[in-house]
PDB file of C-alpha atoms and ligand atoms in Angstrom:
ATOM      1  CA  MET A 926       7.846   9.006 -34.485  1.00  0.00           C
ATOM      2  CA  SER A 927       9.935   8.814 -31.054  1.00  0.00           C
ATOM      3  CA  ASP A 928      12.713   8.311 -29.629  1.00  0.00           C
ATOM      4  CA  PHE A 929      12.673   5.518 -27.502  1.00  0.00           C
ATOM      5  CA  VAL A 930      14.512   2.362 -29.175  1.00  0.00           C
ATOM      6  CA  ILE A 931      11.111  -0.097 -27.700  1.00  0.00           C
ATOM      7  CA  GLU A 932       8.149   0.492 -27.680  1.00  0.00           C
ATOM      8  CA  PRO A 933       8.102   1.976 -24.229  1.00  0.00           C
ATOM      9  CA  HIS A 934       5.824   0.152 -22.020  1.00  0.00           C
ATOM     10  CA  PRO A 935       2.377   1.267 -19.896  1.00  0.00           C
ATOM     11  CA  ARG A 936       1.918   3.649 -18.297  1.00  0.00           C
ATOM     12  CA  PRO A 937       1.077   2.136 -14.477  1.00  0.00           C
ATOM     13  CA  ALA A 938      -1.917   3.673 -13.808  1.00  0.00           C
ATOM     14  CA  VAL A 939      -5.501   2.885 -11.171  1.00  0.00           C
ATOM     15  CA  ALA A 940      -9.139   3.303 -11.905  1.00  0.00           C
ATOM     16  CA  VAL A 941     -11.129   5.018 -10.777  1.00  0.00           C
ATOM     17  CA  GLU A 942     -14.846   4.762 -10.123  1.00  0.00           C
ATOM     18  CA  GLY A 943     -17.155   6.146 -12.351  1.00  0.00           C
ATOM     19  CA  GLY A 944     -14.556   6.257 -14.680  1.00  0.00           C
ATOM     20  CA  GLY A 945     -11.577   7.295 -15.578  1.00  0.00           C
ATOM     21  CA  LEU A 946      -7.891   5.922 -14.852  1.00  0.00           C
ATOM     22  CA  PHE A 947      -5.144   7.243 -12.144  1.00  0.00           C
ATOM     23  CA  PRO A 948      -1.836   7.741 -12.850  1.00  0.00           C
ATOM     24  CA  VAL A 949       0.928   6.024 -11.280  1.00  0.00           C
ATOM     25  CA  ARG A 950       4.330   7.553 -10.480  1.00  0.00           C
ATOM     26  CA  ARG A 951       5.515   5.691  -7.466  1.00  0.00           C
ATOM     27  CA  LEU A 952       4.336   3.505  -4.840  1.00  0.00           C
ATOM     28  CA  TYR A 953       5.094   4.522  -1.323  1.00  0.00           C
ATOM     29  CA  CYS A 954       4.537   1.562   1.484  1.00  0.00           C
ATOM     30  CA  ILE A 955       4.488   2.463   5.477  1.00  0.00           C
ATOM     31  CA  GLY A 956       5.725  -0.355   7.905  1.00  0.00           C
ATOM     32  CA  ARG A 957       4.299  -0.995  10.985  1.00  0.00           C
ATOM     33  CA  ASN A 958       1.952   1.253  11.122  1.00  0.00           C
ATOM     34  CA  TYR A 959      -1.092  -0.493  13.357  1.00  0.00           C
ATOM     35  CA  ALA A 960       0.216  -1.286  17.284  1.00  0.00           C
ATOM     36  CA  ASP A 961      -1.307  -4.167  16.922  1.00  0.00           C
ATOM     37  CA  HIS A 962       0.609  -5.701  13.990  1.00  0.00           C
ATOM     38  CA  ALA A 963       4.155  -4.271  15.097  1.00  0.00           C
ATOM     39  CA  ILE A 964       3.270  -6.469  17.902  1.00  0.00           C
ATOM     40  CA  GLU A 965       2.208  -9.633  16.373  1.00  0.00           C
ATOM     41  CA  MET A 966       5.376  -9.211  13.785  1.00  0.00           C
ATOM     42  CA  GLY A 967       7.583  -9.260  16.797  1.00  0.00           C
ATOM     43  CA  HIS A 968       8.292  -5.617  17.129  1.00  0.00           C
ATOM     44  CA  ASP A 969       7.686  -2.900  19.921  1.00  0.00           C
ATOM     45  CA  PRO A 970       4.639  -0.900  18.549  1.00  0.00           C
ATOM     46  CA  SER A 971       6.147   2.481  20.298  1.00  0.00           C
ATOM     47  CA  ARG A 972       6.143   6.201  18.030  1.00  0.00           C
ATOM     48  CA  GLU A 973       9.632   4.794  16.514  1.00  0.00           C
ATOM     49  CA  ALA A 974      10.370   7.052  13.302  1.00  0.00           C
ATOM     50  CA  PRO A 975       8.150   6.184  10.758  1.00  0.00           C
ATOM     51  CA  PHE A 976       9.771   3.909   7.643  1.00  0.00           C
ATOM     52  CA  PHE A 977       9.137   3.216   3.969  1.00  0.00           C
ATOM     53  CA  PHE A 978       9.849   1.343   1.125  1.00  0.00           C
ATOM     54  CA  GLN A 979       8.650   0.902  -2.465  1.00  0.00           C
ATOM     55  CA  LYS A 980       6.716  -1.326  -4.514  1.00  0.00           C
ATOM     56  CA  ASN A 981       6.835  -0.855  -8.157  1.00  0.00           C
ATOM     57  CA  PRO A 982       4.425   0.824  -9.757  1.00  0.00           C
ATOM     58  CA  ASP A 983       3.855  -1.512 -11.920  1.00  0.00           C
ATOM     59  CA  SER A 984       3.017  -4.107 -10.018  1.00  0.00           C
ATOM     60  CA  ILE A 985      -0.360  -2.799  -8.963  1.00  0.00           C
ATOM     61  CA  ASP A 986      -3.535  -5.424 -10.139  1.00  0.00           C
ATOM     62  CA  LEU A 987      -6.185  -4.169 -11.341  1.00  0.00           C
ATOM     63  CA  SER A 988      -7.570  -7.805 -12.412  1.00  0.00           C
ATOM     64  CA  GLY A 989      -9.464  -9.412  -8.972  1.00  0.00           C
ATOM     65  CA  GLU A 990      -7.100 -11.893  -9.377  1.00  0.00           C
ATOM     66  CA  PHE A 991      -3.518 -12.941  -7.579  1.00  0.00           C
ATOM     67  CA  PRO A 992      -1.320 -15.393  -9.345  1.00  0.00           C
ATOM     68  CA  TYR A 993      -0.079 -17.263  -6.456  1.00  0.00           C
ATOM     69  CA  PRO A 994       3.404 -15.594  -6.902  1.00  0.00           C
ATOM     70  CA  PRO A 995       6.921 -17.712  -7.536  1.00  0.00           C
ATOM     71  CA  GLU A 996      10.077 -18.716  -4.614  1.00  0.00           C
ATOM     72  CA  THR A 997       7.595 -18.158  -2.214  1.00  0.00           C
ATOM     73  CA  GLY A 998       5.305 -21.319   0.660  1.00  0.00           C
ATOM     74  CA  ASP A 999       3.776 -18.265   2.598  1.00  0.00           C
ATOM     75  CA  VAL A1000       2.746 -14.952   0.675  1.00  0.00           C
ATOM     76  CA  HIS A1001       0.552 -12.763   2.586  1.00  0.00           C
ATOM     77  CA  PHE A1002      -2.302 -10.489   3.062  1.00  0.00           C
ATOM     78  CA  GLU A1003      -2.252  -7.092   3.991  1.00  0.00           C
ATOM     79  CA  ILE A1004      -4.811  -5.219   3.638  1.00  0.00           C
ATOM     80  CA  GLU A1005      -4.506  -0.485   3.567  1.00  0.00           C
ATOM     81  CA  LEU A1006      -5.963   2.500   2.922  1.00  0.00           C
ATOM     82  CA  VAL A1007      -4.296   4.161   0.099  1.00  0.00           C
ATOM     83  CA  VAL A1008      -4.137   7.823  -0.422  1.00  0.00           C
ATOM     84  CA  ALA A1009      -3.809   9.026  -3.677  1.00  0.00           C
ATOM     85  CA  LEU A1010      -1.914  12.155  -4.963  1.00  0.00           C
ATOM     86  CA  GLY A1011      -2.787  15.080  -6.420  1.00  0.00           C
ATOM     87  CA  ARG A1012      -0.576  17.721  -6.416  1.00  0.00           C
ATOM     88  CA  GLY A1013       3.389  17.175  -5.102  1.00  0.00           C
ATOM     89  CA  GLY A1014       5.761  19.429  -3.614  1.00  0.00           C
ATOM     90  CA  ARG A1015       9.007  19.198  -0.461  1.00  0.00           C
ATOM     91  CA  ASP A1016       8.698  19.921   2.841  1.00  0.00           C
ATOM     92  CA  ILE A1017       5.329  19.531   3.525  1.00  0.00           C
ATOM     93  CA  PRO A1018       4.019  20.871   5.596  1.00  0.00           C
ATOM     94  CA  GLU A1019       1.840  18.867   8.109  1.00  0.00           C
ATOM     95  CA  ALA A1020      -1.076  21.735   8.036  1.00  0.00           C
ATOM     96  CA  GLU A1021      -1.083  21.796   4.344  1.00  0.00           C
ATOM     97  CA  ALA A1022      -0.603  17.932   3.584  1.00  0.00           C
ATOM     98  CA  LEU A1023      -4.187  17.385   2.936  1.00  0.00           C
ATOM     99  CA  ASP A1024      -4.573  19.335   0.504  1.00  0.00           C
ATOM    100  CA  HIS A1025      -1.923  16.948  -2.026  1.00  0.00           C
ATOM    101  CA  VAL A1026      -4.572  13.969  -1.819  1.00  0.00           C
ATOM    102  CA  TRP A1027      -6.324  13.471  -4.695  1.00  0.00           C
ATOM    103  CA  GLY A1028      -8.570  10.628  -3.204  1.00  0.00           C
ATOM    104  CA  TYR A1029      -8.231   7.329  -1.194  1.00  0.00           C
ATOM    105  CA  GLY A1030      -8.608   4.100  -2.179  1.00  0.00           C
ATOM    106  CA  VAL A1031      -8.066   0.402  -0.787  1.00  0.00           C
ATOM    107  CA  GLY A1032      -5.230  -1.589  -2.198  1.00  0.00           C
ATOM    108  CA  LEU A1033      -3.316  -5.326  -0.691  1.00  0.00           C
ATOM    109  CA  ASP A1034       0.125  -5.093   0.266  1.00  0.00           C
ATOM    110  CA  MET A1035       0.805  -8.662  -0.902  1.00  0.00           C
ATOM    111  CA  THR A1036       4.052 -10.024   0.689  1.00  0.00           C
ATOM    112  CA  ARG A1037       5.849 -13.148   0.282  1.00  0.00           C
ATOM    113  CA  ARG A1038       6.546 -12.919   3.719  1.00  0.00           C
ATOM    114  CA  ASP A1039       9.371 -16.291   3.973  1.00  0.00           C
ATOM    115  CA  LEU A1040      11.423 -14.114   1.831  1.00  0.00           C
ATOM    116  CA  GLN A1041      11.199 -11.082   3.499  1.00  0.00           C
ATOM    117  CA  GLY A1042      11.816 -12.612   7.121  1.00  0.00           C
ATOM    118  CA  ALA A1043      14.736 -14.029   5.174  1.00  0.00           C
ATOM    119  CA  ALA A1044      16.238 -10.564   3.630  1.00  0.00           C
ATOM    120  CA  LYS A1045      15.174  -8.480   7.329  1.00  0.00           C
ATOM    121  CA  LYS A1046      16.858 -11.147   9.072  1.00  0.00           C
ATOM    122  CA  ALA A1047      20.003 -10.882   6.694  1.00  0.00           C
ATOM    123  CA  GLY A1048      19.608  -6.942   7.206  1.00  0.00           C
ATOM    124  CA  ARG A1049      19.120  -7.331   2.946  1.00  0.00           C
ATOM    125  CA  PRO A1050      16.715  -4.875   1.681  1.00  0.00           C
ATOM    126  CA  TRP A1051      12.950  -5.997   0.921  1.00  0.00           C
ATOM    127  CA  GLU A1052      11.824  -5.793  -2.520  1.00  0.00           C
ATOM    128  CA  ILE A1053      12.065  -9.864  -2.884  1.00  0.00           C
ATOM    129  CA  GLY A1054       9.319  -9.583   0.064  1.00  0.00           C
ATOM    130  CA  LYS A1055       7.483  -6.929  -1.070  1.00  0.00           C
ATOM    131  CA  ALA A1056       8.011  -5.505  -5.524  1.00  0.00           C
ATOM    132  CA  PHE A1057       7.427  -8.549  -7.271  1.00  0.00           C
ATOM    133  CA  ASP A1058       5.021  -8.517 -10.766  1.00  0.00           C
ATOM    134  CA  ARG A1059       1.134  -8.479  -9.275  1.00  0.00           C
ATOM    135  CA  ALA A1060       2.089  -7.939  -6.049  1.00  0.00           C
ATOM    136  CA  ALA A1061      -0.422  -4.656  -4.834  1.00  0.00           C
ATOM    137  CA  PRO A1062      -4.166  -5.305  -6.240  1.00  0.00           C
ATOM    138  CA  MET A1063      -5.519  -2.190  -5.670  1.00  0.00           C
ATOM    139  CA  SER A1064      -9.537  -1.072  -6.082  1.00  0.00           C
ATOM    140  CA  PRO A1065     -11.383   2.295  -7.565  1.00  0.00           C
ATOM    141  CA  LEU A1066      -9.990   5.312  -6.429  1.00  0.00           C
ATOM    142  CA  VAL A1067     -12.694   7.464  -4.676  1.00  0.00           C
ATOM    143  CA  PRO A1068     -12.023  11.498  -5.111  1.00  0.00           C
ATOM    144  CA  THR A1069     -12.199  13.444  -1.548  1.00  0.00           C
ATOM    145  CA  ALA A1070     -14.701  15.177  -3.130  1.00  0.00           C
ATOM    146  CA  ARG A1071     -16.602  12.079  -2.252  1.00  0.00           C
ATOM    147  CA  SER A1072     -14.625  10.588   0.512  1.00  0.00           C
ATOM    148  CA  GLY A1073     -13.447  13.037   2.600  1.00  0.00           C
ATOM    149  CA  HIS A1074     -10.999  12.842   4.692  1.00  0.00           C
ATOM    150  CA  PRO A1075     -11.164   9.216   6.593  1.00  0.00           C
ATOM    151  CA  ALA A1076      -9.068   9.742   9.346  1.00  0.00           C
ATOM    152  CA  SER A1077     -11.491   6.809  11.556  1.00  0.00           C
ATOM    153  CA  GLY A1078     -14.064   3.847   9.986  1.00  0.00           C
ATOM    154  CA  ARG A1079     -13.276   0.411   9.533  1.00  0.00           C
ATOM    155  CA  ILE A1080     -10.289  -1.026   7.531  1.00  0.00           C
ATOM    156  CA  ALA A1081     -11.475  -4.956   7.228  1.00  0.00           C
ATOM    157  CA  LEU A1082     -10.414  -8.358   5.494  1.00  0.00           C
ATOM    158  CA  ALA A1083     -11.769 -11.580   5.304  1.00  0.00           C
ATOM    159  CA  VAL A1084     -10.633 -14.708   3.674  1.00  0.00           C
ATOM    160  CA  ASN A1085     -13.358 -17.212   1.952  1.00  0.00           C
ATOM    161  CA  GLY A1086     -16.212 -14.909   4.533  1.00  0.00           C
ATOM    162  CA  GLU A1087     -14.382 -15.286   7.698  1.00  0.00           C
ATOM    163  CA  THR A1088     -13.099 -12.144   9.321  1.00  0.00           C
ATOM    164  CA  ARG A1089      -8.847 -11.811   9.368  1.00  0.00           C
ATOM    165  CA  GLN A1090      -8.040  -8.597   9.499  1.00  0.00           C
ATOM    166  CA  ASP A1091     -10.830  -6.185  11.561  1.00  0.00           C
ATOM    167  CA  GLY A1092      -9.343  -2.257  12.813  1.00  0.00           C
ATOM    168  CA  ASP A1093      -9.970   0.638  12.029  1.00  0.00           C
ATOM    169  CA  LEU A1094      -8.244   3.882  10.863  1.00  0.00           C
ATOM    170  CA  ASP A1095      -8.043   5.532  13.629  1.00  0.00           C
ATOM    171  CA  GLN A1096      -5.398   3.386  15.104  1.00  0.00           C
ATOM    172  CA  MET A1097      -2.715   4.521  12.762  1.00  0.00           C
ATOM    173  CA  ILE A1098       0.605   4.908  14.668  1.00  0.00           C
ATOM    174  CA  TRP A1099       1.531   7.753  12.002  1.00  0.00           C
ATOM    175  CA  LYS A1100      -1.449   9.340  10.242  1.00  0.00           C
ATOM    176  CA  VAL A1101      -1.892  10.626   6.574  1.00  0.00           C
ATOM    177  CA  PRO A1102      -0.748  14.500   6.781  1.00  0.00           C
ATOM    178  CA  GLU A1103       2.389  13.237   9.033  1.00  0.00           C
ATOM    179  CA  MET A1104       3.500  10.075   6.182  1.00  0.00           C
ATOM    180  CA  ILE A1105       2.879  12.956   3.715  1.00  0.00           C
ATOM    181  CA  ALA A1106       5.164  15.982   5.735  1.00  0.00           C
ATOM    182  CA  TYR A1107       7.785  12.941   5.766  1.00  0.00           C
ATOM    183  CA  LEU A1108       7.729  11.383   3.163  1.00  0.00           C
ATOM    184  CA  SER A1109       7.881  14.834   1.215  1.00  0.00           C
ATOM    185  CA  ARG A1110      11.224  16.180   3.303  1.00  0.00           C
ATOM    186  CA  TYR A1111      12.865  13.155   1.710  1.00  0.00           C
ATOM    187  CA  PHE A1112      11.626  12.321  -1.605  1.00  0.00           C
ATOM    188  CA  GLU A1113       9.964  15.447  -4.273  1.00  0.00           C
ATOM    189  CA  LEU A1114       6.704  13.810  -4.462  1.00  0.00           C
ATOM    190  CA  THR A1115       4.535  14.459  -7.156  1.00  0.00           C
ATOM    191  CA  ALA A1116       0.742  13.812  -9.312  1.00  0.00           C
ATOM    192  CA  GLY A1117       0.328  11.029 -10.092  1.00  0.00           C
ATOM    193  CA  ASP A1118       2.517   9.640  -6.092  1.00  0.00           C
ATOM    194  CA  LEU A1119       0.316   6.966  -4.326  1.00  0.00           C
ATOM    195  CA  ILE A1120       1.310   5.657  -0.601  1.00  0.00           C
ATOM    196  CA  MET A1121      -0.011   2.413   1.200  1.00  0.00           C
ATOM    197  CA  THR A1122      -0.710   3.412   4.509  1.00  0.00           C
ATOM    198  CA  GLY A1123      -0.259   0.398   6.906  1.00  0.00           C
ATOM    199  CA  THR A1124      -2.255  -2.867   8.127  1.00  0.00           C
ATOM    200  CA  PRO A1125      -3.780  -4.007  11.523  1.00  0.00           C
ATOM    201  CA  ALA A1126      -3.458  -7.422  12.929  1.00  0.00           C
ATOM    202  CA  GLY A1127      -4.051 -10.116  10.993  1.00  0.00           C
ATOM    203  CA  VAL A1128      -1.995 -10.915   8.847  1.00  0.00           C
ATOM    204  CA  GLY A1129      -1.891 -14.360   7.193  1.00  0.00           C
ATOM    205  CA  ALA A1130      -0.991 -16.638   4.742  1.00  0.00           C
ATOM    206  CA  ALA A1131      -3.366 -17.099   1.406  1.00  0.00           C
ATOM    207  CA  ALA A1132      -3.835 -20.091  -0.346  1.00  0.00           C
ATOM    208  CA  ARG A1133      -4.267 -21.324  -4.548  1.00  0.00           C
ATOM    209  CA  GLY A1134      -8.653 -20.715  -4.636  1.00  0.00           C
ATOM    210  CA  ASP A1135      -9.056 -18.340  -1.429  1.00  0.00           C
ATOM    211  CA  VAL A1136     -11.003 -15.159  -2.328  1.00  0.00           C
ATOM    212  CA  LEU A1137      -9.672 -12.421  -0.508  1.00  0.00           C
ATOM    213  CA  SER A1138     -12.338  -9.301   0.490  1.00  0.00           C
ATOM    214  CA  GLY A1139     -10.729  -6.700   1.824  1.00  0.00           C
ATOM    215  CA  SER A1140     -13.198  -2.903   2.510  1.00  0.00           C
ATOM    216  CA  VAL A1141     -11.987   0.233   4.214  1.00  0.00           C
ATOM    217  CA  GLU A1142     -15.408   1.912   5.439  1.00  0.00           C
ATOM    218  CA  GLY A1143     -16.168   4.589   3.695  1.00  0.00           C
ATOM    219  CA  VAL A1144     -13.414   4.212   1.162  1.00  0.00           C
ATOM    220  CA  GLY A1145     -14.431   0.901  -1.170  1.00  0.00           C
ATOM    221  CA  LYS A1146     -14.099  -2.431  -1.778  1.00  0.00           C
ATOM    222  CA  ILE A1147     -11.560  -5.005  -3.300  1.00  0.00           C
ATOM    223  CA  ASP A1148     -12.785  -8.801  -3.937  1.00  0.00           C
ATOM    224  CA  VAL A1149      -9.050 -10.562  -5.165  1.00  0.00           C
ATOM    225  CA  ARG A1150      -9.564 -14.582  -6.152  1.00  0.00           C
ATOM    226  CA  VAL A1151      -6.111 -16.562  -5.658  1.00  0.00           C
ATOM    227  CA  VAL A1152      -4.815 -18.336  -8.387  1.00  0.00           C
TER     228      VAL A1152
HETATM  229 MN1  LIG B2662       2.297  -3.266   4.287  1.00  0.00          MN
END
């Protein structure tokens, strides 16, 4: 028996390499965290304070298919390292931040760029461009016991075999411990929170039929077909 008055929805989760599921609470994303991507989007790459937005946890998609979303003619791929927290807290010191990480994964921050652009221009929130259904395809997570804490390594994405994004984790403006420390000043973080850590240059439009193949060295790969 339960007190729920309708059937409770399924808990969002990400697969774990080798088996199991990691239950997801929140999905934080940092904006403009690689200088070359900030420049390609027309922004100053200097180290201004970081900013974050959220995607809906139930937009995480493990299917390997990305249905072309409605009400856009310009959906973009953004390959990102995903950080999965196994411990939470408030005001987490940078020096202790990595102790809160359970593992890492590879994700796509799919973006309705036309809708995001219109929202930016109007000073409106980004959800319509960023938080739509199935907007966060993700690979299985790898526990830190296997991945360590990758601070450098290639992060890349190919479309139909042609490399379009090719960067290195060491190009992040705000590093993983800094992101965790900063977020924890504004939100109480908990186990189950994910952070998408930004994308290098080379973002672009995806079309139906495209195969997006992303990878982060030492962490994993993701292959998604746009349908
Ligand atoms: Mn992004």
